[in-house]
Short mmCIF file of C-alpha atoms and ligand atoms in Angstrom, two decimals:
data_model
loop_
_atom_site.label_atom_id
_atom_site.label_comp_id
_atom_site.label_asym_id
_atom_site.label_seq_id
_atom_site.Cartn_x
_atom_site.Cartn_y
_atom_site.Cartn_z
CA MET A 328 19.29 2.66 44.17
CA GLY A 329 19.92 6.37 43.90
CA GLY A 330 17.55 8.95 45.44
CA GLN A 331 15.35 8.19 48.40
CA SER A 332 11.96 7.95 46.73
CA ASN A 333 12.95 5.88 43.75
CA GLY A 334 11.44 2.57 42.97
CA THR A 335 8.19 3.75 44.54
CA PRO A 336 5.59 1.01 44.27
CA GLU A 337 2.50 2.04 42.36
CA LEU A 338 -0.89 0.85 43.43
CA GLY A 339 -1.78 -1.67 40.77
CA ILE A 340 -5.16 -2.79 39.57
CA VAL A 341 -6.79 -5.61 41.49
CA TYR A 342 -8.04 -8.26 39.11
CA ILE A 343 -10.90 -10.41 40.31
CA ALA A 344 -12.11 -13.19 38.08
CA LEU A 345 -15.17 -15.23 38.95
CA THR A 346 -16.41 -18.22 37.01
CA CYS A 347 -19.66 -19.83 38.00
CA THR A 348 -21.46 -22.88 36.71
CA TYR A 349 -25.06 -23.86 37.12
CA ASP A 350 -25.67 -27.61 37.35
CA GLY A 351 -29.41 -27.43 37.83
CA HIS A 352 -29.33 -27.35 41.62
CA ALA A 353 -26.93 -24.77 42.74
CA MET A 354 -24.42 -22.25 41.58
CA HIS A 355 -20.90 -23.39 42.26
CA MET A 356 -18.12 -20.98 42.47
CA ARG A 357 -15.38 -22.57 40.42
CA SER A 358 -12.53 -20.24 40.96
CA PHE A 359 -11.69 -17.01 42.63
CA THR A 360 -8.51 -15.27 41.75
CA VAL A 361 -7.12 -12.09 43.16
CA GLU A 362 -3.92 -10.88 41.65
CA ALA A 363 -1.77 -9.26 44.27
CA LEU A 364 -1.25 -5.51 44.25
CA SER A 365 1.31 -4.99 41.56
CA SER A 366 4.30 -3.04 42.67
CA ARG A 367 5.88 -1.93 39.45
CA PRO A 368 8.81 0.23 40.43
CA PHE A 369 8.96 3.74 38.98
CA PHE A 370 12.23 5.53 38.47
CA ASN A 371 11.32 9.18 38.11
CA VAL A 372 14.11 11.30 36.63
CA ILE A 373 13.14 14.14 39.01
CA ASN A 374 14.42 11.96 41.84
CA TYR A 375 17.75 11.73 40.04
CA GLY A 376 18.19 15.50 39.83
CA ALA A 377 16.37 16.31 36.58
CA LYS A 378 14.83 19.79 36.45
CA ALA A 379 11.90 20.67 34.22
CA ASP A 380 13.35 24.09 33.47
CA GLY A 381 14.18 23.55 29.78
CA ARG A 382 17.83 24.46 30.47
CA THR A 383 19.46 21.88 32.73
CA ASP A 384 20.73 18.86 30.81
CA ILE A 385 18.94 15.79 32.16
CA SER A 386 21.07 13.24 30.30
CA GLN A 387 22.92 12.15 33.46
CA ALA A 388 19.72 11.95 35.52
CA LEU A 389 18.05 9.90 32.78
CA THR A 390 21.08 7.61 32.46
CA ASN A 391 21.12 6.99 36.23
CA ALA A 392 17.36 6.36 36.40
CA TRP A 393 17.73 4.00 33.43
CA LYS A 394 20.54 2.05 35.13
CA ASP A 395 18.39 1.46 38.21
CA GLY A 396 15.33 0.57 36.12
CA CYS A 397 17.42 -1.77 34.00
CA ALA A 398 18.78 -3.53 37.08
CA SER A 399 15.30 -4.04 38.57
CA ASN A 400 14.35 -7.70 38.91
CA VAL A 401 10.71 -6.91 38.07
CA GLY A 402 9.45 -4.92 35.08
CA SER A 403 10.02 -1.21 35.75
CA THR A 404 9.16 2.22 34.40
CA VAL A 405 11.58 5.08 33.93
CA LEU A 406 9.48 8.22 34.01
CA ILE A 407 10.01 11.66 32.53
CA PRO A 408 6.97 13.46 33.94
CA LYS A 409 5.13 16.42 32.42
CA GLY A 410 7.26 19.52 31.84
CA THR A 411 9.94 20.66 29.42
CA TYR A 412 13.43 19.25 29.78
CA PHE A 413 16.72 19.91 28.01
CA LEU A 414 18.33 16.60 27.04
CA GLY A 415 21.82 16.17 25.58
CA PRO A 416 22.81 13.04 23.63
CA VAL A 417 22.10 9.88 25.60
CA LEU A 418 22.54 6.14 25.04
CA LEU A 419 20.25 3.83 27.00
CA VAL A 420 21.79 0.39 26.93
CA GLY A 421 20.72 -3.11 27.98
CA PRO A 422 20.54 -5.94 28.47
CA CYS A 423 18.13 -5.27 31.33
CA ARG A 424 17.10 -7.80 33.96
CA ASN A 425 13.44 -7.47 33.05
CA GLN A 426 11.10 -5.60 30.74
CA ILE A 427 11.55 -1.86 30.90
CA GLU A 428 9.35 1.06 29.94
CA LEU A 429 10.49 4.59 29.21
CA ARG A 430 7.42 6.70 29.81
CA VAL A 431 7.83 10.21 28.48
CA GLU A 432 4.95 12.42 29.56
CA GLY A 433 6.84 15.67 29.09
CA THR A 434 8.72 17.29 26.23
CA VAL A 435 12.43 16.65 25.89
CA VAL A 436 14.34 19.15 23.80
CA ALA A 437 17.68 18.49 22.06
CA PRO A 438 20.57 20.94 21.82
CA MET A 439 20.04 23.08 18.73
CA ASP A 440 23.75 23.23 17.85
CA PRO A 441 24.89 20.12 15.92
CA ALA A 442 28.37 20.61 17.44
CA ALA A 443 26.95 19.41 20.79
CA PHE A 444 26.80 15.86 19.36
CA LYS A 445 29.76 13.52 19.10
CA SER A 446 27.80 10.75 17.42
CA VAL A 447 24.91 10.31 15.03
CA ASN A 448 22.28 9.80 17.66
CA TRP A 449 20.39 11.97 20.07
CA VAL A 450 18.47 9.33 22.05
CA GLY A 451 19.82 5.84 21.38
CA PHE A 452 18.55 2.47 22.63
CA ARG A 453 20.71 -0.68 22.35
CA TYR A 454 20.71 -4.36 23.28
CA ILE A 455 17.33 -4.43 25.02
CA ASN A 456 14.70 -7.17 25.08
CA GLY A 457 11.20 -5.99 26.01
CA LEU A 458 11.46 -2.20 25.78
CA THR A 459 8.32 -0.04 25.76
CA ILE A 460 8.40 3.67 24.97
CA SER A 461 5.14 5.45 25.76
CA GLY A 462 3.63 8.34 27.66
CA GLY A 463 2.21 10.85 25.15
CA GLY A 464 5.31 13.07 25.29
CA THR A 465 7.47 14.71 22.63
CA PHE A 466 11.07 14.39 21.46
CA ASP A 467 11.93 17.77 19.91
CA GLY A 468 15.13 17.42 17.87
CA LYS A 469 15.54 21.19 17.23
CA GLY A 470 16.77 20.58 13.68
CA GLN A 471 16.50 24.15 12.43
CA ILE A 472 20.27 24.86 12.30
CA ALA A 473 21.26 21.37 11.08
CA TRP A 474 18.86 21.67 8.12
CA THR A 475 20.65 24.76 6.82
CA LYS A 476 23.96 22.83 6.81
CA ASN A 477 22.64 19.51 5.52
CA ASP A 478 23.59 18.74 1.92
CA CYS A 479 22.94 14.98 1.99
CA HIS A 480 20.37 15.36 -0.77
CA LEU A 481 23.18 16.60 -3.04
CA ASN A 482 26.24 14.81 -1.72
CA SER A 483 26.55 11.14 -0.72
CA HIS A 484 29.59 11.85 1.46
CA CYS A 485 27.85 14.55 3.45
CA GLN A 486 28.17 15.09 7.17
CA GLN A 487 25.63 12.99 9.10
CA TYR A 488 23.54 14.71 11.73
CA PRO A 489 21.96 13.03 14.75
CA VAL A 490 18.83 10.90 14.48
CA ASN A 491 16.13 11.67 17.09
CA LEU A 492 15.53 8.07 18.17
CA ARG A 493 17.90 5.27 17.23
CA PHE A 494 16.94 1.66 17.91
CA ASP A 495 19.82 -0.84 17.56
CA PHE A 496 19.78 -4.57 18.42
CA LEU A 497 16.40 -4.59 20.19
CA ASN A 498 13.95 -7.49 20.48
CA ASN A 499 10.25 -7.27 21.34
CA THR A 500 9.82 -3.51 21.39
CA LEU A 501 6.70 -1.38 21.62
CA VAL A 502 6.87 2.30 20.74
CA LYS A 503 3.52 4.04 21.16
CA ASP A 504 1.85 7.38 21.79
CA ILE A 505 4.82 9.66 21.25
CA THR A 506 5.66 12.59 19.00
CA SER A 507 8.98 13.08 17.24
CA LEU A 508 9.43 16.66 16.14
CA ASN A 509 11.96 18.44 13.92
CA SER A 510 14.75 15.88 13.91
CA LYS A 511 18.12 17.02 12.59
CA ASN A 512 18.26 13.91 10.40
CA PHE A 513 16.00 10.82 10.25
CA HIS A 514 13.44 10.83 13.06
CA MET A 515 13.68 7.13 13.88
CA ASN A 516 16.20 4.57 12.70
CA VAL A 517 15.58 0.87 13.28
CA TYR A 518 18.62 -1.38 12.84
CA SER A 519 19.06 -5.06 13.70
CA CYS A 520 15.77 -5.27 15.60
CA GLN A 521 13.36 -8.20 15.77
CA GLY A 522 9.74 -7.81 16.76
CA MET A 523 8.70 -4.21 17.07
CA THR A 524 5.34 -2.46 17.06
CA MET A 525 5.21 1.26 16.42
CA GLN A 526 1.75 2.71 16.91
CA ASN A 527 -0.01 5.98 17.41
CA LEU A 528 3.08 8.00 16.56
CA LYS A 529 3.21 11.56 15.29
CA ILE A 530 6.33 12.39 13.31
CA ILE A 531 6.57 15.98 12.18
CA ALA A 532 9.05 18.20 10.35
CA PRO A 533 8.57 20.85 7.65
CA GLY A 534 8.15 19.63 4.07
CA ASN A 535 11.37 21.42 3.07
CA SER A 536 13.62 20.07 5.85
CA PRO A 537 16.30 17.85 4.27
CA ASN A 538 16.72 14.15 5.16
CA THR A 539 14.13 14.15 7.91
CA ASP A 540 12.82 10.67 6.96
CA GLY A 541 10.15 9.55 9.42
CA ILE A 542 11.13 5.94 10.08
CA HIS A 543 13.98 4.09 8.36
CA ILE A 544 14.28 0.35 8.82
CA GLY A 545 17.24 -1.86 7.89
CA VAL A 546 18.33 -5.42 8.74
CA SER A 547 15.23 -5.94 10.88
CA SER A 548 12.25 -8.26 10.90
CA PHE A 549 8.68 -8.47 12.17
CA ILE A 550 8.13 -4.74 12.46
CA THR A 551 4.63 -3.23 12.41
CA ILE A 552 3.96 0.46 11.94
CA THR A 553 0.33 1.38 12.44
CA HIS A 554 -2.14 4.19 13.19
CA SER A 555 0.42 6.93 12.78
CA VAL A 556 0.73 10.33 11.15
CA ILE A 557 4.00 11.20 9.46
CA GLY A 558 4.76 14.48 7.70
CA THR A 559 8.40 15.34 6.95
CA GLY A 560 10.83 16.64 4.33
CA ASP A 561 11.85 13.18 3.09
CA ASP A 562 10.43 9.64 2.99
CA CYS A 563 7.69 9.09 5.57
CA ILE A 564 8.91 5.51 5.85
CA SER A 565 11.87 3.94 4.05
CA LEU A 566 12.79 0.27 4.10
CA GLY A 567 16.43 -0.49 3.40
CA PRO A 568 18.35 -3.74 2.79
CA GLY A 569 17.54 -6.57 5.19
CA SER A 570 13.97 -5.44 5.91
CA ARG A 571 11.84 -8.57 6.33
CA ASN A 572 8.23 -9.14 7.34
CA ILE A 573 7.35 -5.50 7.73
CA THR A 574 3.70 -4.42 7.92
CA ILE A 575 2.62 -0.81 7.50
CA THR A 576 -1.08 -0.05 7.97
CA ASN A 577 -3.22 3.00 8.63
CA VAL A 578 -0.42 5.48 8.15
CA PHE A 579 -1.18 9.01 6.96
CA CYS A 580 1.84 10.40 5.10
CA GLY A 581 2.24 14.01 4.03
CA PRO A 582 4.05 16.18 3.34
CA GLY A 583 7.05 14.08 2.36
CA HIS A 584 8.47 11.79 -0.29
CA GLY A 585 6.09 8.89 0.35
CA ILE A 586 6.60 5.32 1.49
CA SER A 587 9.68 3.74 -0.11
CA VAL A 588 11.46 0.46 -0.43
CA GLY A 589 15.10 1.30 -1.03
CA SER A 590 17.23 2.60 -2.21
CA LEU A 591 18.70 -0.86 -2.88
CA GLY A 592 21.85 -1.98 -4.64
CA LYS A 593 24.22 0.73 -3.48
CA TYR A 594 26.65 -1.73 -1.85
CA PRO A 595 27.70 -5.33 -2.60
CA ASN A 596 26.21 -8.17 -0.47
CA GLU A 597 23.22 -6.24 0.76
CA GLU A 598 20.65 -8.40 2.53
CA ASP A 599 17.39 -9.15 0.67
CA VAL A 600 14.15 -7.32 1.30
CA VAL A 601 11.34 -9.86 1.72
CA GLY A 602 7.74 -9.74 2.88
CA ILE A 603 6.60 -6.11 2.98
CA THR A 604 2.94 -5.14 3.22
CA VAL A 605 1.74 -1.54 2.95
CA ARG A 606 -2.03 -1.46 3.38
CA ASP A 607 -4.82 1.02 4.15
CA CYS A 608 -2.63 4.11 3.97
CA ILE A 609 -3.26 7.67 2.79
CA LEU A 610 -0.64 9.77 1.05
CA SER A 611 -1.45 13.44 0.81
CA GLY A 612 0.47 16.13 -1.07
CA THR A 613 3.63 14.02 -1.23
CA SER A 614 6.14 13.96 -4.10
CA ASN A 615 5.85 10.16 -4.40
CA GLY A 616 3.24 7.72 -3.19
CA VAL A 617 4.53 4.18 -3.03
CA ARG A 618 7.99 3.73 -4.47
CA ILE A 619 10.65 1.07 -5.00
CA LYS A 620 14.07 2.42 -5.90
CA THR A 621 17.27 0.61 -6.90
CA TRP A 622 20.55 2.10 -8.12
CA PRO A 623 21.80 1.63 -11.68
CA SER A 624 25.05 -0.31 -12.25
CA SER A 625 24.31 -2.18 -9.03
CA PRO A 626 25.54 -5.48 -7.63
CA PRO A 627 22.95 -8.31 -7.54
CA GLY A 628 20.21 -8.24 -4.92
CA LEU A 629 16.60 -9.23 -4.32
CA ALA A 630 13.38 -7.63 -3.15
CA SER A 631 10.41 -9.97 -3.19
CA ASP A 632 6.89 -10.38 -1.84
CA LEU A 633 6.06 -6.70 -1.57
CA THR A 634 2.36 -5.78 -1.46
CA PHE A 635 0.92 -2.28 -1.71
CA GLU A 636 -2.81 -2.50 -1.22
CA ASN A 637 -5.75 -0.20 -0.63
CA ILE A 638 -3.83 3.05 -0.81
CA ILE A 639 -5.45 6.46 -1.26
CA MET A 640 -3.50 9.18 -3.04
CA LYS A 641 -4.49 12.81 -2.56
CA ASN A 642 -2.74 15.14 -4.97
CA VAL A 643 0.46 13.07 -5.06
CA TYR A 644 3.00 14.04 -7.73
CA ASN A 645 4.12 10.47 -8.63
CA PRO A 646 1.65 8.07 -7.01
CA VAL A 647 3.28 4.79 -8.13
CA VAL A 648 7.00 4.57 -8.83
CA VAL A 649 9.28 1.65 -9.57
CA ASP A 650 12.63 3.21 -10.39
CA GLN A 651 15.53 0.86 -11.12
CA GLU A 652 17.63 3.76 -12.38
CA TYR A 653 17.43 5.73 -9.17
CA CYS A 654 20.04 8.45 -9.19
CA PRO A 655 19.41 11.27 -6.73
CA TYR A 656 22.65 13.19 -7.20
CA SER A 657 22.83 12.87 -11.02
CA LYS A 658 26.34 11.58 -10.46
CA CYS A 659 25.79 7.85 -10.77
CA ASP A 660 26.87 5.58 -13.58
CA LYS A 661 23.63 5.02 -15.45
CA LYS A 662 25.29 2.86 -18.12
CA GLY A 663 25.05 -0.41 -16.23
CA PRO A 664 21.70 -1.95 -15.26
CA SER A 665 20.44 -2.52 -11.77
CA LEU A 666 20.92 -6.19 -10.87
CA VAL A 667 18.44 -6.05 -8.02
CA LYS A 668 15.64 -8.44 -8.91
CA LEU A 669 12.15 -7.23 -8.00
CA LYS A 670 9.83 -10.24 -7.76
CA ASN A 671 6.23 -10.82 -6.69
CA ILE A 672 5.44 -7.12 -6.33
CA LYS A 673 1.70 -6.48 -5.96
CA LEU A 674 -0.02 -3.14 -6.50
CA LYS A 675 -3.72 -3.42 -5.74
CA ASN A 676 -6.57 -1.00 -5.26
CA ILE A 677 -4.63 2.23 -5.52
CA ARG A 678 -6.87 5.23 -6.10
CA GLY A 679 -7.15 8.98 -5.84
CA THR A 680 -5.57 11.99 -7.48
CA SER A 681 -2.18 12.87 -8.90
CA SER A 682 -0.64 16.31 -9.30
CA SER A 683 1.31 15.22 -12.41
CA ASN A 684 0.01 13.42 -15.47
CA VAL A 685 2.39 10.44 -15.08
CA VAL A 686 0.54 8.62 -12.35
CA ALA A 687 2.46 5.34 -12.59
CA ASN A 688 6.11 5.38 -13.56
CA ILE A 689 7.61 1.92 -13.82
CA VAL A 690 11.19 1.63 -15.04
CA GLY A 691 12.54 -1.86 -14.48
CA SER A 692 15.97 -3.36 -15.05
CA ARG A 693 16.76 -4.37 -18.62
CA VAL A 694 18.74 -7.38 -17.39
CA VAL A 695 16.47 -8.60 -14.57
CA PRO A 696 13.02 -7.19 -15.45
CA CYS A 697 10.78 -6.54 -12.47
CA GLU A 698 7.81 -8.89 -11.97
CA LEU A 699 4.64 -7.11 -10.99
CA GLU A 700 0.97 -7.85 -10.45
CA ILE A 701 -1.18 -4.81 -10.97
CA GLY A 702 -4.79 -4.91 -9.79
CA ASP A 703 -7.38 -2.14 -9.64
CA ILE A 704 -5.87 1.28 -10.16
CA ASN A 705 -7.89 4.47 -10.44
CA LEU A 706 -5.72 7.56 -10.48
CA LEU A 707 -6.97 10.88 -11.80
CA TYR A 708 -5.12 13.96 -12.96
CA TYR A 709 -6.88 17.30 -13.19
CA GLY A 710 -4.04 19.35 -14.71
CA LYS A 711 -4.54 22.76 -16.29
CA ASP A 712 -2.61 21.53 -19.36
CA GLY A 713 -5.62 19.46 -20.35
CA SER A 714 -3.63 16.24 -20.72
CA GLY A 715 -5.03 13.08 -19.23
CA ALA A 716 -3.44 10.80 -16.73
CA THR A 717 -0.92 8.43 -18.26
CA SER A 718 1.64 5.83 -17.25
CA ILE A 719 5.16 4.80 -18.19
CA CYS A 720 6.23 1.18 -18.14
CA SER A 721 9.48 -0.39 -19.27
CA ASN A 722 11.39 -3.61 -18.55
CA ALA A 723 8.53 -5.04 -16.52
CA LYS A 724 6.80 -8.42 -16.64
CA VAL A 725 3.28 -7.56 -15.59
CA VAL A 726 0.19 -9.58 -14.74
CA LEU A 727 -2.91 -7.38 -14.83
CA SER A 728 -6.18 -7.95 -13.03
CA GLY A 729 -9.23 -5.78 -12.34
CA ARG A 730 -9.41 -2.33 -13.93
CA GLN A 731 -6.64 0.14 -14.57
CA ASN A 732 -7.41 3.80 -15.10
CA PRO A 733 -5.28 4.98 -16.82
CA PRO A 734 -4.21 1.80 -18.63
CA THR A 735 -1.01 0.72 -16.90
CA CYS A 736 1.60 -1.51 -18.54
CA LYS A 737 -0.81 -2.61 -21.30
CA PHE A 738 1.07 -3.51 -24.48
C1 LIG C 971 17.63 -10.77 20.16
O1 LIG C 971 17.37 -12.00 19.52
C2 LIG C 971 18.51 -12.53 18.85
C3 LIG C 971 18.08 -13.75 18.06
O2 LIG C 971 17.21 -14.55 18.78
C4 LIG C 971 19.58 -12.84 19.89
O3 LIG C 971 20.73 -13.34 19.25
C5 LIG C 971 19.93 -11.55 20.62
O4 LIG C 971 20.86 -11.81 21.65
C6 LIG C 971 18.68 -10.93 21.23
N1 LIG C 971 19.04 -9.64 21.79
C7 LIG C 971 18.59 -9.19 22.95
C8 LIG C 971 19.05 -7.85 23.37
O5 LIG C 971 17.84 -9.84 23.65
C1 LIG C 972 7.40 -13.48 6.43
O1 LIG C 972 7.27 -13.05 5.08
C2 LIG C 972 7.34 -14.12 4.13
C3 LIG C 972 7.32 -13.49 2.75
O2 LIG C 972 6.14 -12.77 2.54
C4 LIG C 972 6.18 -15.08 4.34
O3 LIG C 972 6.26 -16.15 3.45
C5 LIG C 972 6.22 -15.58 5.76
O4 LIG C 972 5.07 -16.36 6.01
C6 LIG C 972 6.26 -14.42 6.77
N1 LIG C 972 6.42 -14.98 8.10
C7 LIG C 972 5.51 -14.80 9.06
C8 LIG C 972 5.78 -15.51 10.34
O5 LIG C 972 4.52 -14.10 8.92
#
């Protein structure tokens, strides 16, 4: 172990459980259990030389505290206490001997200058089973300079800037009670992870900051995102190839580009997207609400069993979008169809207001038409132009149920 007061035992809670039975004559005490004082070791970065002065880079102190926490043979906590800390790029790597928690109570601030980064992550986590990130603190990515240089919305070969939090090859992860602020690029990127709960997160960047997607998931399964507020300059949540069994509930999104599946079909042999549920969410002032996007002239692929249910739209420009001719740079070959099959897509109980008159815009593939079930939809448009809400629907096989206002995919 490093500094002298590391691994300090914390006084744990004493659990006392009593179970009594009454047999008509006497009370018998059946069991009496006292759990021993827990001695979860804490590895406080202050004890590894970190200074809460907002200037001194704590990346080495954090790395050293992490190494000791990771080597602990009981579950441990690496602590960044209250205060403001300057943190350069850091990679926190497992496998660890036991479960490990990174508790961030303070604010960690990234270098503003993108040149300070040699890779595409600021804080990276890799090869860990049983990681918890918690503490109520903030990761401030200081993206203001990177945003002025970022042209990824115009150019697919653009320079990539660092992601605030990058999760690679993790199992059984809990990320809760933290804020991600002003990332230079995506806020959180989840890749090759299994079993992850993300809850009570705040993810914030200005509505005009490029590529600041809130959470992007790819090649990962059993991920839940819940009770979170996401407002950024790009997708609040985007689900790329290989996303499976993902549940998104009670997310407030806005500003931003909405909650998206895709884009899919950019590369050959992409993994399928299967089993996505987006439920009980609010989208407010976003450019899109719920969206599925696949590239034209694409190789074959599949996205199936996607459910969007009980979604409230507040002044959303395009509340419902299925776009199989997605072409963000106007440079793609639109001649060929998308060969990504969209199957068992459910849109149910979607209601609220739109800021454009096309409230549902469904453009399927002419070779593999998308298969949708559309339930109750009630989307209103109060435009000054006096036109009513309308919908577009092509190359879709649709099963309707309930009521649709406006009529959606009715032929
Ligand atoms: C995560 O689980 C997968 C599949 O069970 C396993 O191959 C991998 O080694 C695990 N990774 C870690 C870091 O535990
Ligand atoms: C994963 O999603 C698929 C597709 O929706 C579903 O059939 C399956 O039951 C899900 N698995 C679990 C364990 O929930």
